[in-house]
């Protein structure tokens, strides 16, 4: 705490490193063990606790991939389609709304902004059932539309909030100068603000992807046909069909389901961590 | 986030000519159009509809029938499953959130020593938060805490014989608490950012005055961190109230054994999409709003007694 005053002893530093390394190992052990087990053969998993599979086998991946009547690749593709559309929807609709809230003047802006923040607070369960009835009447149940269309209508207010905060940090003189030159609000949004907001747009895109990819509840209630399943409910169907009698296969598909999120973590860790530190995202 | 919630008004660009202002005003609504459609069509409209539905019996096939307060009366006086789910949810919230925050703060303080490898450790501790919401992790938990699972195999190494954690109604909820605490990474990052803001010279001065480290922690670190603790606690509690996926996967959607993992949201889901009691489930949703709202209000009211706002 007071390193500046107390001279740091090398032993203290070593002890800290040992403590942190031990804690990190405990945290990661379940994940690494799952990864190792996905390469194990049949019964080895019931005895092994080690992180190195005795021999590497891809059998579990083969069994898991073909474990249900459609391949797991099908589920991964469905997830990817929904996630990519959600990224497009959220970045477009939320940046449009954020621009209006941050830069344009119009009647009722203050009230609408407060209402928008209010939607951050209410649990989605309150709108769940009428939304379901609405989508049922539109004939959208068992399609991806209930999962994707709300993203194009800026339903995820958190991203609007994040982008408003970022837009406010951009000097207003820039768009005032552009306005003097006769630029329309659209051109200012498109040519001035968006190019300067790439970090915030990237955070929006990455989080949209991860949250949509991990979403379980939405696909659970809206997708009934196995050909429509996402990776998350595909995994759940695999468990239901007796998948826990074949843990290596279940783990293999779990690893595939986690892989995209892990890759985002690997490449955009900095952006994610800075995003959390500044906005307090919950995950 | 909270800081801006408290900020009352928006400072906006004021265009210089009336004609422009008019065009600007129209443009505002045009830019907001997708959000406006979503807000009225997907949020405000449905919220009002759900409030009305909560006073009806509605099975999705026949038209809703007016029920007056019957749903709420049944929740309060008859439905033992509701009280069971409330008990499970509160147990989960009251155990997982304080433990999670304690780990987050403890590790953040160790990391804040400015040590080598900070970014690596930070990334490792953060990873479970990022992956933890996924079905895959819930599946992994199912294996680890099963009777012949990884945990019991590890315990067997030291001669202990563990129970079947998930199948035992006395221990099932704790497996989910462990899963929650395992994801302490994101509040840890927020704490770390907060610790960085504390001026070092406060510690130097305290240290010169002979204050012990323990005293420095309780007199400097903790008071100056209270706004961050407050923020983390609110976010984590609301999140914990809404937990769904792990309980669903671990109990095959049933909330068992003997309702031991029947999270509130899981019960709501069962009523709505298992029993098709849409009116009843709407009432449950509004009770959840009431619970979360009450909690948030109490937190904000209590804040002035313990949250230290400098400046």
Coordinates of C-alpha atoms in Angstrom, one line a residue:
Chain A
X1 CA 0.0 0.0 0.0
X2 CA 2.8 2.4 0.9
X3 CA 5.5 1.2 -1.4
X4 CA 6.8 4.7 -1.8
X5 CA 7.8 4.8 1.8
X6 CA 8.6 1.3 2.9
X7 CA 11.5 -0.1 0.8
X8 CA 10.2 -3.1 -1.1
X9 CA 11.7 -6.4 0.0
X10 CA 12.4 -8.9 -2.7
X11 CA 10.9 -11.6 -0.6
X12 CA 7.6 -9.7 -0.3
X13 CA 7.5 -9.4 -4.0
X14 CA 8.2 -13.1 -4.5
X15 CA 5.5 -14.0 -2.0
X16 CA 3.0 -11.9 -3.9
X17 CA 3.9 -13.5 -7.2
X18 CA 3.6 -16.9 -5.7
X19 CA 0.2 -16.1 -4.2
X20 CA -1.1 -14.6 -7.5
X21 CA 0.3 -17.4 -9.6
X22 CA -1.4 -19.9 -7.3
X23 CA -4.7 -18.0 -7.5
X24 CA -4.4 -17.8 -11.2
X25 CA -3.8 -21.5 -11.5
X26 CA -6.9 -22.3 -9.4
X27 CA -9.0 -19.9 -11.5
X28 CA -7.8 -21.4 -14.8
X29 CA -7.6 -25.0 -13.8
X30 CA -11.2 -25.9 -14.6
X31 CA -10.9 -24.3 -18.0
X32 CA -7.6 -26.0 -18.9
X33 CA -8.9 -29.3 -17.5
X34 CA -12.0 -29.1 -19.8
X35 CA -9.8 -28.3 -22.7
X36 CA -7.5 -31.3 -21.9
X37 CA -10.5 -33.6 -21.4
X38 CA -12.0 -32.7 -24.7
X39 CA -8.9 -34.4 -26.3
X40 CA -9.2 -37.5 -24.1
X41 CA -10.6 -40.8 -25.1
X42 CA -13.8 -42.3 -23.7
X43 CA -13.3 -43.4 -20.1
X44 CA -9.9 -41.7 -19.3
X45 CA -11.8 -38.6 -18.1
X46 CA -13.4 -40.4 -15.1
X47 CA -10.1 -41.0 -13.5
X48 CA -7.9 -38.2 -14.7
X49 CA -7.4 -34.8 -13.0
X50 CA -4.3 -33.9 -15.0
X51 CA -4.1 -31.0 -17.5
X52 CA -2.3 -33.1 -20.1
X53 CA -4.3 -35.7 -21.9
X54 CA -2.5 -39.1 -21.9
X55 CA -2.8 -39.2 -25.6
X56 CA -4.4 -36.7 -28.0
X57 CA -7.5 -37.9 -29.7
X58 CA -10.0 -36.0 -31.8
X59 CA -12.6 -38.7 -31.4
X60 CA -14.6 -36.6 -28.9
X61 CA -14.8 -33.7 -31.5
X62 CA -16.0 -36.1 -34.1
X63 CA -18.7 -37.6 -31.8
X64 CA -19.8 -34.2 -30.5
X65 CA -20.0 -32.7 -34.0
X66 CA -22.4 -35.4 -35.1
X67 CA -24.0 -36.0 -31.8
X68 CA -27.5 -34.7 -32.8
X69 CA -29.5 -35.0 -35.9
X70 CA -27.9 -31.8 -37.3
X71 CA -24.1 -31.1 -37.0
X72 CA -22.7 -28.8 -34.4
X73 CA -21.4 -26.7 -37.3
X74 CA -25.0 -25.9 -38.1
X75 CA -25.4 -24.4 -34.6
X76 CA -22.2 -22.4 -34.9
X77 CA -23.3 -21.0 -38.2
X78 CA -26.7 -20.0 -36.8
X79 CA -25.0 -18.3 -33.9
X80 CA -22.6 -16.5 -36.1
X81 CA -25.3 -15.2 -38.4
X82 CA -27.3 -13.8 -35.4
X83 CA -24.2 -12.3 -33.8
X84 CA -23.0 -10.6 -37.0
X85 CA -26.5 -9.1 -37.7
X86 CA -26.7 -8.0 -34.1
X87 CA -23.3 -6.2 -34.4
X88 CA -24.5 -4.4 -37.5
X89 CA -27.8 -3.5 -35.9
X90 CA -26.4 -2.3 -32.6
X91 CA -23.6 -0.2 -34.1
X92 CA -25.9 1.5 -36.6
X93 CA -29.0 2.1 -34.6
X94 CA -27.3 3.0 -31.3
X95 CA -24.8 5.4 -32.9
X96 CA -27.7 7.2 -34.7
X97 CA -29.6 7.6 -31.4
X98 CA -26.4 8.6 -29.5
X99 CA -25.7 11.3 -32.1
X100 CA -29.1 12.7 -31.6
X101 CA -28.9 12.7 -27.8
X102 CA -25.3 14.1 -27.7
X103 CA -25.4 16.7 -30.5
X104 CA -28.8 17.6 -31.8
X105 CA -31.4 19.9 -30.2
X106 CA -35.0 19.0 -30.4
X107 CA -38.2 19.2 -28.3
X108 CA -38.4 16.5 -25.6
X109 CA -34.7 15.5 -25.8
X110 CA -34.2 15.7 -22.0
X111 CA -37.2 13.6 -21.2
X112 CA -36.4 11.0 -23.9
X113 CA -32.8 10.8 -22.7
X114 CA -34.0 10.2 -19.1
X115 CA -36.4 7.5 -20.4
X116 CA -33.6 5.9 -22.3
X117 CA -31.5 5.7 -19.2
X118 CA -34.5 4.4 -17.3
X119 CA -34.7 1.4 -19.7
X120 CA -31.2 0.4 -18.5
X121 CA -32.7 -0.2 -15.0
X122 CA -35.7 -2.3 -15.7
X123 CA -35.3 -6.0 -16.0
X124 CA -36.2 -7.4 -19.4
X125 CA -38.7 -9.8 -17.8
X126 CA -41.2 -7.0 -17.7
X127 CA -41.4 -6.7 -21.4
X128 CA -40.8 -10.4 -22.1
X129 CA -44.3 -11.7 -22.3
X130 CA -46.0 -9.0 -24.4
X131 CA -43.0 -9.0 -26.7
X132 CA -43.4 -12.8 -27.1
X133 CA -47.1 -12.3 -27.9
X134 CA -46.2 -9.6 -30.4
X135 CA -43.7 -11.7 -32.2
X136 CA -46.0 -14.7 -32.1
X137 CA -48.7 -12.7 -33.8
X138 CA -46.2 -11.4 -36.4
X139 CA -45.4 -15.0 -37.1
X140 CA -41.8 -14.5 -36.1
X141 CA -41.5 -17.2 -33.5
X142 CA -39.1 -19.9 -34.7
X143 CA -37.2 -17.4 -36.9
X144 CA -34.2 -15.3 -35.9
X145 CA -36.2 -12.1 -36.3
X146 CA -37.1 -11.6 -32.6
X147 CA -33.4 -12.0 -31.8
X148 CA -32.2 -9.6 -34.5
X149 CA -34.8 -6.9 -35.3
X150 CA -34.7 -5.3 -31.7
X151 CA -31.0 -4.7 -32.3
X152 CA -31.8 -2.6 -35.3
X153 CA -34.2 -0.6 -33.1
X154 CA -31.5 0.3 -30.6
X155 CA -33.1 -1.8 -27.9
X156 CA -29.9 -2.2 -26.0
X157 CA -29.7 1.2 -24.3
X158 CA -26.4 0.4 -22.7
X159 CA -24.6 1.0 -26.1
X160 CA -26.4 4.3 -26.7
X161 CA -25.2 5.4 -23.3
X162 CA -21.6 4.3 -24.1
X163 CA -21.6 6.1 -27.4
X164 CA -23.2 9.3 -26.0
X165 CA -20.4 9.4 -23.4
X166 CA -17.8 9.0 -26.2
X167 CA -19.4 11.6 -28.5
X168 CA -19.5 14.1 -25.7
X169 CA -15.7 13.8 -25.3
X170 CA -15.2 14.9 -28.9
X171 CA -14.8 18.7 -29.2
X172 CA -18.0 20.3 -30.3
X173 CA -16.0 22.9 -32.4
X174 CA -15.4 20.2 -34.9
X175 CA -19.0 19.8 -35.9
X176 CA -19.7 23.5 -35.5
X177 CA -17.0 24.2 -38.0
X178 CA -18.5 21.6 -40.3
X179 CA -21.9 23.1 -39.9
X180 CA -20.5 26.5 -40.8
X181 CA -19.3 24.9 -44.0
X182 CA -22.8 23.8 -44.7
X183 CA -22.6 20.2 -43.7
X184 CA -25.9 18.5 -42.9
X185 CA -26.3 16.7 -39.6
X186 CA -26.0 13.4 -41.5
X187 CA -22.7 14.4 -43.0
X188 CA -21.4 15.5 -39.6
X189 CA -22.4 12.2 -38.1
X190 CA -21.0 10.2 -40.9
X191 CA -17.9 12.1 -41.8
X192 CA -16.9 13.8 -38.5
X193 CA -18.1 11.9 -35.5
X194 CA -18.1 8.3 -36.6
X195 CA -14.5 8.3 -37.9
X196 CA -13.4 9.8 -34.6
X197 CA -15.4 7.2 -32.6
X198 CA -13.8 4.0 -33.8
X199 CA -12.7 2.8 -30.3
X200 CA -16.2 3.2 -28.9
X201 CA -17.7 1.6 -32.0
X202 CA -15.3 -1.3 -31.7
X203 CA -16.2 -1.8 -28.1
X204 CA -19.9 -1.7 -29.1
X205 CA -19.3 -4.3 -31.8
X206 CA -17.2 -6.6 -29.7
X207 CA -19.6 -6.6 -26.7
X208 CA -22.6 -7.0 -29.1
X209 CA -21.0 -10.0 -30.6
X210 CA -20.0 -11.6 -27.2
X211 CA -23.4 -11.0 -25.5
X212 CA -25.4 -12.2 -28.5
X213 CA -23.1 -15.3 -28.9
X214 CA -23.6 -16.1 -25.2
X215 CA -27.3 -15.3 -25.1
X216 CA -29.3 -18.3 -23.9
X217 CA -32.7 -17.0 -22.9
X218 CA -33.7 -15.4 -26.2
X219 CA -32.9 -18.5 -28.4
X220 CA -34.4 -20.7 -25.7
X221 CA -37.8 -19.2 -26.0
X222 CA -37.9 -18.1 -29.7
X223 CA -36.2 -21.0 -31.5
X224 CA -37.9 -24.4 -31.4
X225 CA -36.7 -26.1 -34.5
X226 CA -33.3 -27.9 -34.1
X227 CA -32.1 -26.6 -37.5
X228 CA -32.5 -23.0 -36.1
X229 CA -30.6 -23.7 -32.9
X230 CA -27.6 -21.6 -31.8
X231 CA -24.5 -23.1 -30.2
X232 CA -25.8 -22.3 -26.7
X233 CA -29.1 -24.1 -27.0
X234 CA -27.5 -26.8 -29.2
X235 CA -25.2 -27.5 -26.2
X236 CA -28.2 -27.7 -23.9
X237 CA -30.0 -30.1 -26.4
X238 CA -26.9 -32.2 -26.3
X239 CA -27.0 -32.4 -22.5
X240 CA -30.7 -33.3 -22.7
X241 CA -30.2 -36.1 -25.2
X242 CA -28.0 -37.8 -22.6
X243 CA -24.8 -36.0 -23.5
X244 CA -23.5 -36.3 -19.9
X245 CA -22.9 -39.9 -20.6
X246 CA -20.2 -38.7 -23.0
X247 CA -18.4 -35.9 -21.2
X248 CA -15.4 -35.7 -23.6
X249 CA -17.8 -35.0 -26.6
X250 CA -19.8 -32.5 -24.5
X251 CA -16.6 -30.7 -23.5
X252 CA -15.3 -30.7 -27.1
X253 CA -18.5 -28.9 -28.3
X254 CA -18.3 -26.6 -25.2
X255 CA -14.7 -25.7 -26.2
X256 CA -16.0 -24.8 -29.7
X257 CA -18.8 -22.8 -28.2
X258 CA -16.3 -20.8 -26.1
X259 CA -13.7 -20.3 -28.8
X260 CA -15.1 -17.2 -30.5
X261 CA -15.4 -15.4 -27.2
X262 CA -11.9 -16.5 -26.2
X263 CA -10.5 -15.2 -29.5
X264 CA -12.1 -11.8 -28.9
X265 CA -10.5 -11.9 -25.4
X266 CA -7.1 -12.7 -26.9
X267 CA -7.1 -10.0 -29.6
X268 CA -9.2 -7.2 -28.0
X269 CA -8.4 -7.7 -24.3
X270 CA -7.1 -4.1 -23.9
X271 CA -10.3 -2.6 -25.4
X272 CA -12.5 -4.8 -23.2
X273 CA -10.6 -4.1 -20.0
X274 CA -10.5 -0.3 -20.7
X275 CA -14.2 -0.4 -21.5
X276 CA -15.0 -2.0 -18.2
X277 CA -12.7 0.3 -16.3
X278 CA -14.4 3.4 -17.8
X279 CA -18.0 2.5 -18.0
X280 CA -18.5 -0.3 -15.5
X281 CA -19.8 -2.9 -17.8
X282 CA -21.0 -5.8 -15.7
X283 CA -19.2 -8.6 -17.4
Chain B
X1 CA -22.6 5.4 -15.4
X2 CA -24.0 6.5 -12.1
X3 CA -22.2 9.8 -12.3
X4 CA -24.0 10.6 -15.5
X5 CA -27.4 9.4 -14.2
X6 CA -27.1 12.0 -11.6
X7 CA -26.2 14.7 -14.1
X8 CA -29.4 16.6 -14.6
X9 CA -29.3 18.3 -18.0
X10 CA -27.6 17.8 -21.3
X11 CA -25.4 20.4 -22.8
X12 CA -26.0 20.5 -26.5
X13 CA -24.9 22.3 -29.6
X14 CA -26.9 25.5 -30.2
X15 CA -27.2 26.2 -33.9
X16 CA -26.9 29.8 -34.8
X17 CA -29.8 30.4 -37.2
X18 CA -33.5 29.7 -36.7
X19 CA -33.8 27.9 -40.0
X20 CA -31.0 25.6 -39.1
X21 CA -32.5 25.0 -35.7
X22 CA -35.8 23.8 -37.3
X23 CA -33.9 21.5 -39.7
X24 CA -31.9 20.4 -36.7
X25 CA -35.0 19.6 -34.7
X26 CA -36.4 17.5 -37.4
X27 CA -33.1 15.8 -37.9
X28 CA -33.1 14.9 -34.2
X29 CA -36.3 12.9 -34.6
X30 CA -35.0 11.3 -37.8
X31 CA -31.8 10.1 -36.1
X32 CA -33.8 8.8 -33.2
X33 CA -36.4 7.1 -35.3
X34 CA -35.1 3.5 -34.9
X35 CA -34.9 4.0 -31.1
X36 CA -38.3 5.7 -30.9
X37 CA -39.9 2.7 -32.7
X38 CA -38.1 0.3 -30.4
X39 CA -38.8 2.3 -27.3
X40 CA -42.6 2.5 -27.8
X41 CA -43.0 -0.8 -29.6
X42 CA -40.7 -3.0 -27.7
X43 CA -40.2 -1.4 -24.3
X44 CA -42.9 1.1 -23.2
X45 CA -45.9 -0.6 -24.9
X46 CA -45.0 -4.1 -23.7
X47 CA -44.2 -2.9 -20.2
X48 CA -47.7 -1.3 -19.9
X49 CA -49.3 -4.5 -21.5
X50 CA -47.5 -6.7 -19.0
X51 CA -48.8 -4.6 -16.1
X52 CA -52.3 -5.1 -17.4
X53 CA -51.7 -8.8 -18.1
X54 CA -50.6 -9.3 -14.5
X55 CA -54.2 -8.7 -13.5
X56 CA -55.5 -11.4 -15.9
X57 CA -55.5 -15.1 -16.5
X58 CA -53.9 -15.6 -19.9
X59 CA -52.8 -18.9 -21.5
X60 CA -51.7 -17.5 -24.9
X61 CA -54.5 -19.4 -26.7
X62 CA -57.7 -17.9 -25.4
X63 CA -58.2 -14.2 -24.7
X64 CA -57.0 -12.9 -21.3
X65 CA -59.7 -13.1 -18.6
X66 CA -59.8 -10.3 -15.9
X67 CA -58.6 -11.7 -12.6
X68 CA -58.4 -8.7 -10.4
X69 CA -55.8 -9.2 -7.7
X70 CA -56.0 -13.0 -7.9
X71 CA -52.5 -13.5 -9.3
X72 CA -50.9 -11.3 -6.6
X73 CA -53.0 -12.8 -3.9
X74 CA -51.9 -16.3 -5.0
X75 CA -48.2 -15.2 -5.0
X76 CA -48.4 -13.7 -1.6
X77 CA -50.6 -16.3 0.3
X78 CA -50.7 -19.6 -1.6
X79 CA -47.7 -20.1 -3.8
X80 CA -45.1 -21.9 -1.8
X81 CA -42.9 -22.3 -4.9
X82 CA -42.7 -18.5 -5.2
X83 CA -41.4 -18.3 -1.6
X84 CA -39.0 -21.1 -2.3
X85 CA -37.6 -19.3 -5.3
X86 CA -37.4 -16.1 -3.4
X87 CA -35.4 -17.9 -0.7
X88 CA -33.0 -19.4 -3.2
X89 CA -32.5 -16.1 -5.0
X90 CA -31.8 -14.1 -1.8
X91 CA -29.4 -16.8 -0.6
X92 CA -27.6 -16.6 -3.9
X93 CA -27.5 -12.8 -3.9
X94 CA -26.5 -12.4 -0.2
X95 CA -23.7 -15.0 -0.5
X96 CA -22.3 -14.5 -4.0
X97 CA -22.2 -10.7 -4.1
X98 CA -20.3 -10.0 -0.9
X99 CA -17.8 -12.8 -1.6
X100 CA -17.3 -11.7 -5.1
X101 CA -16.7 -8.1 -4.1
X102 CA -14.3 -9.2 -1.3
X103 CA -12.2 -11.3 -3.8
X104 CA -12.4 -8.5 -6.3
X105 CA -11.1 -5.9 -3.9
X106 CA -8.5 -8.2 -2.3
X107 CA -6.9 -9.2 -5.6
X108 CA -7.1 -5.7 -6.9
X109 CA -5.1 -4.5 -3.9
X110 CA -2.4 -7.1 -4.4
X111 CA -2.3 -6.2 -8.1
X112 CA -2.1 -2.5 -7.3
X113 CA 1.4 -2.8 -5.9
X114 CA 2.7 -1.9 -9.4
X115 CA 4.3 -5.3 -9.9
X116 CA 5.7 -6.9 -13.0
X117 CA 3.3 -9.0 -15.0
X118 CA 0.3 -7.0 -13.9
X119 CA -1.4 -7.1 -17.3
X120 CA -1.0 -10.9 -17.5
X121 CA -2.5 -11.5 -14.1
X122 CA -5.3 -9.0 -14.7
X123 CA -6.2 -10.8 -18.0
X124 CA -6.2 -14.2 -16.3
X125 CA -8.5 -13.1 -13.5
X126 CA -10.7 -11.4 -16.0
X127 CA -11.2 -14.3 -18.3
X128 CA -13.8 -16.2 -16.2
X129 CA -16.0 -13.1 -16.1
X130 CA -16.0 -13.0 -19.8
X131 CA -16.7 -16.7 -20.4
X132 CA -18.8 -17.4 -17.2
X133 CA -22.2 -16.6 -18.7
X134 CA -21.9 -19.2 -21.3
X135 CA -23.8 -22.5 -21.3
X136 CA -20.4 -24.3 -21.8
X137 CA -19.2 -23.2 -18.4
X138 CA -22.5 -24.3 -16.8
X139 CA -21.9 -27.7 -18.4
X140 CA -18.4 -27.8 -17.0
X141 CA -19.8 -27.0 -13.6
X142 CA -22.2 -29.9 -13.9
X143 CA -19.3 -32.3 -14.3
X144 CA -17.0 -30.7 -11.7
X145 CA -19.6 -30.9 -8.9
X146 CA -21.3 -34.2 -9.8
X147 CA -20.9 -37.2 -7.6
X148 CA -18.0 -38.7 -9.6
X149 CA -16.9 -35.3 -10.8
X150 CA -13.6 -33.5 -10.8
X151 CA -13.9 -31.9 -7.3
X152 CA -14.6 -35.3 -5.6
X153 CA -11.7 -36.9 -7.5
X154 CA -9.4 -34.1 -6.2
X155 CA -10.8 -34.6 -2.7
X156 CA -10.3 -38.3 -2.9
X157 CA -6.5 -37.6 -3.4
X158 CA -6.5 -36.4 0.2
X159 CA -8.7 -39.1 1.4
X160 CA -12.0 -37.1 1.6
X161 CA -15.3 -38.4 0.3
X162 CA -17.4 -35.5 -1.1
X163 CA -21.2 -35.7 -1.6
X164 CA -22.9 -35.4 -5.0
X165 CA -22.9 -31.6 -4.7
X166 CA -25.4 -30.8 -7.4
X167 CA -27.8 -33.6 -6.6
X168 CA -27.9 -32.7 -2.9
X169 CA -30.4 -30.0 -2.0
X170 CA -28.2 -28.8 0.8
X171 CA -25.2 -28.1 -1.3
X172 CA -26.6 -27.4 -4.9
X173 CA -27.0 -23.6 -4.4
X174 CA -23.4 -23.3 -3.2
X175 CA -22.1 -24.7 -6.5
X176 CA -23.8 -21.7 -8.2
X177 CA -22.4 -19.3 -5.6
X178 CA -18.9 -20.6 -6.4
X179 CA -19.6 -20.1 -10.1
X180 CA -20.6 -16.5 -9.3
X181 CA -17.6 -15.8 -7.2
X182 CA -15.3 -17.3 -9.8
X183 CA -16.3 -14.4 -12.0
X184 CA -14.9 -11.7 -9.8
X185 CA -12.8 -10.3 -12.6
X186 CA -14.9 -7.4 -13.9
X187 CA -15.5 -5.8 -10.5
X188 CA -11.8 -6.3 -9.8
X189 CA -10.9 -4.2 -12.9
X190 CA -13.2 -1.5 -11.7
X191 CA -11.6 -1.6 -8.2
X192 CA -8.2 -1.5 -9.8
X193 CA -9.1 1.7 -11.7
X194 CA -10.5 3.2 -8.4
X195 CA -7.3 2.3 -6.4
X196 CA -5.2 4.1 -9.0
X197 CA -7.1 7.3 -8.3
X198 CA -6.1 7.4 -4.7
X199 CA -3.3 9.9 -4.3
X200 CA -0.1 8.2 -3.1
X201 CA 0.9 11.1 -0.8
X202 CA -2.0 10.3 1.5
X203 CA -0.3 7.0 2.3
X204 CA 3.1 8.7 2.6
X205 CA 1.7 11.2 5.1
X206 CA -0.1 8.6 7.1
X207 CA 2.9 6.4 7.1
X208 CA 5.1 9.3 8.4
X209 CA 2.5 9.8 11.2
X210 CA 3.1 6.2 12.1
X211 CA -0.3 4.8 11.0
X212 CA -0.2 1.0 10.5
X213 CA -1.1 -0.6 7.2
X214 CA -4.3 -1.9 8.7
X215 CA -5.2 1.6 9.9
X216 CA -4.3 3.0 6.5
X217 CA -6.6 0.5 4.8
X218 CA -9.6 1.4 7.0
X219 CA -8.9 5.1 7.1
X220 CA -7.8 5.8 3.6
X221 CA -8.3 3.0 1.1
X222 CA -11.8 1.9 2.2
X223 CA -13.4 5.4 2.6
X224 CA -12.0 6.6 -0.7
X225 CA -13.2 3.5 -2.5
X226 CA -16.8 3.6 -1.1
X227 CA -18.2 5.2 -4.3
X228 CA -16.7 2.3 -6.3
X229 CA -17.9 -0.3 -3.8
X230 CA -21.4 1.2 -4.0
X231 CA -21.4 1.1 -7.8
X232 CA -20.1 -2.5 -8.0
X233 CA -22.5 -3.7 -5.4
X234 CA -25.5 -2.3 -7.2
X235 CA -24.5 -3.7 -10.6
X236 CA -23.7 -7.1 -9.1
X237 CA -26.8 -7.4 -7.0
X238 CA -29.1 -6.5 -10.0
X239 CA -27.2 -9.0 -12.1
X240 CA -27.4 -11.7 -9.4
X241 CA -31.2 -11.2 -9.1
X242 CA -31.5 -11.9 -12.9
X243 CA -29.2 -15.0 -13.0
X244 CA -30.7 -17.7 -15.1
X245 CA -28.5 -19.8 -17.3
X246 CA -26.4 -21.8 -14.8
X247 CA -29.4 -22.8 -12.7
X248 CA -31.2 -23.8 -15.8
X249 CA -28.4 -26.0 -17.1
X250 CA -27.4 -27.5 -13.8
X251 CA -31.0 -28.5 -12.9
X252 CA -32.2 -29.4 -16.5
X253 CA -34.6 -26.5 -16.3
X254 CA -36.4 -27.8 -13.3
X255 CA -34.8 -25.8 -10.5
X256 CA -34.1 -29.0 -8.5
X257 CA -33.2 -30.9 -6.4
X258 CA -36.3 -30.0 -4.4
X259 CA -36.3 -26.4 -5.7
X260 CA -32.8 -25.9 -4.3
X261 CA -31.7 -24.0 -7.5
X262 CA -35.1 -22.5 -8.4
X263 CA -33.8 -19.0 -9.2
X264 CA -36.6 -16.4 -9.4
X265 CA -36.1 -16.0 -13.2
X266 CA -36.2 -19.7 -13.6
X267 CA -39.5 -20.0 -11.9
X268 CA -40.8 -17.1 -14.0
X269 CA -39.7 -18.9 -17.1
X270 CA -41.4 -22.1 -16.0
X271 CA -44.7 -20.4 -15.3
X272 CA -44.6 -18.5 -18.6
X273 CA -43.3 -21.0 -21.0
X274 CA -43.8 -24.3 -19.2
X275 CA -47.3 -23.8 -17.7
X276 CA -48.3 -21.0 -20.1
X277 CA -49.6 -18.9 -17.2
X278 CA -48.7 -15.7 -18.9
X279 CA -50.7 -13.4 -16.6
X280 CA -49.2 -15.0 -13.5
X281 CA -45.7 -14.7 -14.9
X282 CA -46.3 -11.1 -15.7
X283 CA -47.2 -10.5 -12.1
X284 CA -44.0 -12.3 -11.1
X285 CA -42.1 -10.0 -13.4
X286 CA -43.6 -6.9 -11.7
X287 CA -42.7 -8.3 -8.3
X288 CA -39.1 -8.6 -9.5
X289 CA -39.2 -5.0 -10.5
X290 CA -40.5 -4.1 -7.1
X291 CA -37.7 -6.1 -5.4
X292 CA -35.0 -4.6 -7.5
X293 CA -36.5 -1.2 -7.2
X294 CA -36.7 -1.4 -3.4
X295 CA -33.2 -2.6 -3.2
X296 CA -31.9 0.2 -5.4
X297 CA -33.9 2.8 -3.5
X298 CA -32.6 1.6 -0.1
X299 CA -29.0 1.6 -1.5
X300 CA -29.3 5.1 -2.7
X301 CA -30.9 6.3 0.5
X302 CA -28.3 4.6 2.6
X303 CA -25.5 5.9 0.4
X304 CA -25.2 9.3 2.1
X305 CA -24.4 7.6 5.4
X306 CA -21.6 5.5 4.2
X307 CA -20.5 6.5 0.7
X308 CA -17.8 9.1 0.8
X309 CA -18.0 11.7 -1.9
X310 CA -15.0 13.9 -2.1
X311 CA -15.1 17.4 -3.6

